[in-house]
């Protein structure tokens, strides 16, 4: 009889402990769902990219610079419904932005433009990294989106500056002066001990 009572008591304690665990689990699930909803709404509100060119130079360059056009088109497509959709979009943006280094138009193939492109690439890849973390820092993701917008605007302004500089006519004799200053075109001469030196 004692064994039966102790078994019943054990079963009752086990049942109540299981109910407590289920209630705790349900409470934790509700907290997690609320956290994910807040995270999703924060990222969705902040996911605003400037996907249109800000000046004429950028507008005309996207006609010939396919990689820039494709990147801006990807920025225009806003994901919907789930946090996973934003993560997939961040991965696509990260791959697309890497192509900006390919086929840069000759007039923009300059160090100042390349450095602006490198900054945009870094910011987009950082956003991709942060949005794929286990505990996503939503504020950091939104901050990076605004930084990406700022860097894209800076890139487009630099492109405009480059075009404006190219419109300035060269003065008479300026091309000859540049050629004379170019050390790769210098005439080699032989110095002491028959060593060729460039003057």
PDB file of N, CA and C in Angstrom, residues 8-49:
ATOM      1  N   UNK A   8       1.765   7.003  -6.610  1.00  0.00           N
ATOM      2  CA  UNK A   8       0.769   8.007  -6.968  1.00  0.00           C
ATOM      3  C   UNK A   8       1.282   9.421  -6.681  1.00  0.00           C
ATOM      4  N   UNK A   9       1.911   9.588  -5.523  1.00  0.00           N
ATOM      5  CA  UNK A   9       2.472  10.877  -5.171  1.00  0.00           C
ATOM      6  C   UNK A   9       3.547  11.295  -6.186  1.00  0.00           C
ATOM      7  N   UNK A  10       4.380  10.356  -6.575  1.00  0.00           N
ATOM      8  CA  UNK A  10       5.434  10.631  -7.569  1.00  0.00           C
ATOM      9  C   UNK A  10       4.823  11.032  -8.910  1.00  0.00           C
ATOM     10  N   UNK A  11       3.756  10.339  -9.320  1.00  0.00           N
ATOM     11  CA  UNK A  11       3.094  10.643 -10.587  1.00  0.00           C
ATOM     12  C   UNK A  11       2.466  12.037 -10.543  1.00  0.00           C
ATOM     13  N   UNK A  12       1.832  12.382  -9.421  1.00  0.00           N
ATOM     14  CA  UNK A  12       1.229  13.705  -9.287  1.00  0.00           C
ATOM     15  C   UNK A  12       2.285  14.808  -9.345  1.00  0.00           C
ATOM     16  N   UNK A  13       3.386  14.622  -8.635  1.00  0.00           N
ATOM     17  CA  UNK A  13       4.466  15.607  -8.656  1.00  0.00           C
ATOM     18  C   UNK A  13       5.027  15.740 -10.071  1.00  0.00           C
ATOM     19  N   UNK A  14       5.198  14.632 -10.744  1.00  0.00           N
ATOM     20  CA  UNK A  14       5.723  14.639 -12.110  1.00  0.00           C
ATOM     21  C   UNK A  14       4.774  15.390 -13.052  1.00  0.00           C
ATOM     22  N   UNK A  15       3.475  15.156 -12.912  1.00  0.00           N
ATOM     23  CA  UNK A  15       2.490  15.839 -13.770  1.00  0.00           C
ATOM     24  C   UNK A  15       2.512  17.347 -13.539  1.00  0.00           C
ATOM     25  N   UNK A  16       2.563  17.766 -12.264  1.00  0.00           N
ATOM     26  CA  UNK A  16       2.590  19.194 -11.980  1.00  0.00           C
ATOM     27  C   UNK A  16       3.882  19.842 -12.465  1.00  0.00           C
ATOM     28  N   UNK A  17       4.983  19.125 -12.344  1.00  0.00           N
ATOM     29  CA  UNK A  17       6.243  19.694 -12.823  1.00  0.00           C
ATOM     30  C   UNK A  17       6.235  19.819 -14.341  1.00  0.00           C
ATOM     31  N   UNK A  18       5.611  18.870 -15.013  1.00  0.00           N
ATOM     32  CA  UNK A  18       5.499  18.955 -16.480  1.00  0.00           C
ATOM     33  C   UNK A  18       4.649  20.152 -16.874  1.00  0.00           C
ATOM     34  N   UNK A  19       3.567  20.404 -16.141  1.00  0.00           N
ATOM     35  CA  UNK A  19       2.720  21.556 -16.445  1.00  0.00           C
ATOM     36  C   UNK A  19       3.492  22.848 -16.229  1.00  0.00           C
ATOM     37  N   UNK A  20       4.302  22.896 -15.160  1.00  0.00           N
ATOM     38  CA  UNK A  20       5.107  24.089 -14.910  1.00  0.00           C
ATOM     39  C   UNK A  20       6.100  24.315 -16.047  1.00  0.00           C
ATOM     40  N   UNK A  21       6.739  23.227 -16.501  1.00  0.00           N
ATOM     41  CA  UNK A  21       7.683  23.345 -17.614  1.00  0.00           C
ATOM     42  C   UNK A  21       6.976  23.809 -18.884  1.00  0.00           C
ATOM     43  N   UNK A  22       5.784  23.287 -19.140  1.00  0.00           N
ATOM     44  CA  UNK A  22       5.034  23.705 -20.324  1.00  0.00           C
ATOM     45  C   UNK A  22       4.662  25.174 -20.241  1.00  0.00           C
ATOM     46  N   UNK A  23       4.246  25.630 -19.058  1.00  0.00           N
ATOM     47  CA  UNK A  23       3.887  27.033 -18.897  1.00  0.00           C
ATOM     48  C   UNK A  23       5.114  27.929 -19.086  1.00  0.00           C
ATOM     49  N   UNK A  24       6.246  27.493 -18.535  1.00  0.00           N
ATOM     50  CA  UNK A  24       7.482  28.269 -18.709  1.00  0.00           C
ATOM     51  C   UNK A  24       7.868  28.332 -20.184  1.00  0.00           C
ATOM     52  N   UNK A  25       7.754  27.198 -20.849  1.00  0.00           N
ATOM     53  CA  UNK A  25       8.103  27.128 -22.262  1.00  0.00           C
ATOM     54  C   UNK A  25       7.179  28.019 -23.087  1.00  0.00           C
ATOM     55  N   UNK A  26       5.886  27.987 -22.779  1.00  0.00           N
ATOM     56  CA  UNK A  26       4.934  28.835 -23.496  1.00  0.00           C
ATOM     57  C   UNK A  26       5.237  30.316 -23.261  1.00  0.00           C
ATOM     58  N   UNK A  27       5.571  30.665 -22.017  1.00  0.00           N
ATOM     59  CA  UNK A  27       5.907  32.059 -21.701  1.00  0.00           C
ATOM     60  C   UNK A  27       7.163  32.495 -22.454  1.00  0.00           C
ATOM     61  N   UNK A  28       8.163  31.618 -22.508  1.00  0.00           N
ATOM     62  CA  UNK A  28       9.396  31.934 -23.238  1.00  0.00           C
ATOM     63  C   UNK A  28       9.127  32.073 -24.733  1.00  0.00           C
ATOM     64  N   UNK A  29       8.268  31.194 -25.264  1.00  0.00           N
ATOM     65  CA  UNK A  29       7.914  31.283 -26.687  1.00  0.00           C
ATOM     66  C   UNK A  29       7.204  32.601 -27.007  1.00  0.00           C
ATOM     67  N   UNK A  30       6.300  33.026 -26.105  1.00  0.00           N
ATOM     68  CA  UNK A  30       5.606  34.301 -26.317  1.00  0.00           C
ATOM     69  C   UNK A  30       6.601  35.460 -26.296  1.00  0.00           C
ATOM     70  N   UNK A  31       7.550  35.423 -25.367  1.00  0.00           N
ATOM     71  CA  UNK A  31       8.563  36.481 -25.294  1.00  0.00           C
ATOM     72  C   UNK A  31       9.403  36.513 -26.574  1.00  0.00           C
ATOM     73  N   UNK A  32       9.780  35.329 -27.037  1.00  0.00           N
ATOM     74  CA  UNK A  32      10.597  35.239 -28.253  1.00  0.00           C
ATOM     75  C   UNK A  32       9.828  35.751 -29.470  1.00  0.00           C
ATOM     76  N   UNK A  33       8.550  35.398 -29.561  1.00  0.00           N
ATOM     77  CA  UNK A  33       7.727  35.875 -30.676  1.00  0.00           C
ATOM     78  C   UNK A  33       7.582  37.395 -30.635  1.00  0.00           C
ATOM     79  N   UNK A  34       7.384  37.945 -29.441  1.00  0.00           N
ATOM     80  CA  UNK A  34       7.248  39.397 -29.299  1.00  0.00           C
ATOM     81  C   UNK A  34       8.559  40.082 -29.685  1.00  0.00           C
ATOM     82  N   UNK A  35       9.698  39.488 -29.284  1.00  0.00           N
ATOM     83  CA  UNK A  35      11.007  40.055 -29.623  1.00  0.00           C
ATOM     84  C   UNK A  35      11.217  40.037 -31.134  1.00  0.00           C
ATOM     85  N   UNK A  36      10.844  38.926 -31.783  1.00  0.00           N
ATOM     86  CA  UNK A  36      11.018  38.825 -33.234  1.00  0.00           C
ATOM     87  C   UNK A  36      10.106  39.795 -33.979  1.00  0.00           C
ATOM     88  N   UNK A  37       8.883  39.984 -33.481  1.00  0.00           N
ATOM     89  CA  UNK A  37       7.975  40.940 -34.115  1.00  0.00           C
ATOM     90  C   UNK A  37       8.513  42.362 -34.000  1.00  0.00           C
ATOM     91  N   UNK A  38       9.033  42.705 -32.818  1.00  0.00           N
ATOM     92  CA  UNK A  38       9.616  44.031 -32.624  1.00  0.00           C
ATOM     93  C   UNK A  38      10.834  44.220 -33.529  1.00  0.00           C
ATOM     94  N   UNK A  39      11.651  43.182 -33.620  1.00  0.00           N
ATOM     95  CA  UNK A  39      12.833  43.202 -34.479  1.00  0.00           C
ATOM     96  C   UNK A  39      12.432  43.398 -35.938  1.00  0.00           C
ATOM     97  N   UNK A  40      11.422  42.633 -36.367  1.00  0.00           N
ATOM     98  CA  UNK A  40      10.942  42.728 -37.742  1.00  0.00           C
ATOM     99  C   UNK A  40      10.400  44.122 -38.041  1.00  0.00           C
ATOM    100  N   UNK A  41       9.589  44.663 -37.134  1.00  0.00           N
ATOM    101  CA  UNK A  41       8.999  45.979 -37.399  1.00  0.00           C
ATOM    102  C   UNK A  41      10.067  47.078 -37.412  1.00  0.00           C
ATOM    103  N   UNK A  42      11.080  46.953 -36.553  1.00  0.00           N
ATOM    104  CA  UNK A  42      12.161  47.944 -36.535  1.00  0.00           C
ATOM    105  C   UNK A  42      12.937  47.924 -37.849  1.00  0.00           C
ATOM    106  N   UNK A  43      13.281  46.729 -38.298  1.00  0.00           N
ATOM    107  CA  UNK A  43      14.047  46.605 -39.546  1.00  0.00           C
ATOM    108  C   UNK A  43      13.192  47.018 -40.747  1.00  0.00           C
ATOM    109  N   UNK A  44      11.914  46.642 -40.734  1.00  0.00           N
ATOM    110  CA  UNK A  44      11.050  46.993 -41.859  1.00  0.00           C
ATOM    111  C   UNK A  44      10.885  48.514 -41.981  1.00  0.00           C
ATOM    112  N   UNK A  45      10.734  49.200 -40.859  1.00  0.00           N
ATOM    113  CA  UNK A  45      10.604  50.663 -40.893  1.00  0.00           C
ATOM    114  C   UNK A  45      11.897  51.327 -41.369  1.00  0.00           C
ATOM    115  N   UNK A  46      13.031  50.758 -40.962  1.00  0.00           N
ATOM    116  CA  UNK A  46      14.312  51.366 -41.317  1.00  0.00           C
ATOM    117  C   UNK A  46      14.852  50.963 -42.671  1.00  0.00           C
ATOM    118  N   UNK A  47      14.230  49.992 -43.326  1.00  0.00           N
ATOM    119  CA  UNK A  47      14.726  49.463 -44.605  1.00  0.00           C
ATOM    120  C   UNK A  47      14.294  50.398 -45.736  1.00  0.00           C
ATOM    121  N   UNK A  48      14.899  51.553 -45.782  1.00  0.00           N
ATOM    122  CA  UNK A  48      14.591  52.550 -46.813  1.00  0.00           C
ATOM    123  C   UNK A  48      15.904  52.945 -47.473  1.00  0.00           C
ATOM    124  N   UNK A  49      16.091  52.476 -48.694  1.00  0.00           N
ATOM    125  CA  UNK A  49      17.308  52.785 -49.444  1.00  0.00           C
ATOM    126  C   UNK A  49      17.015  53.844 -50.490  1.00  0.00           C
TER     127      UNK A  49
END
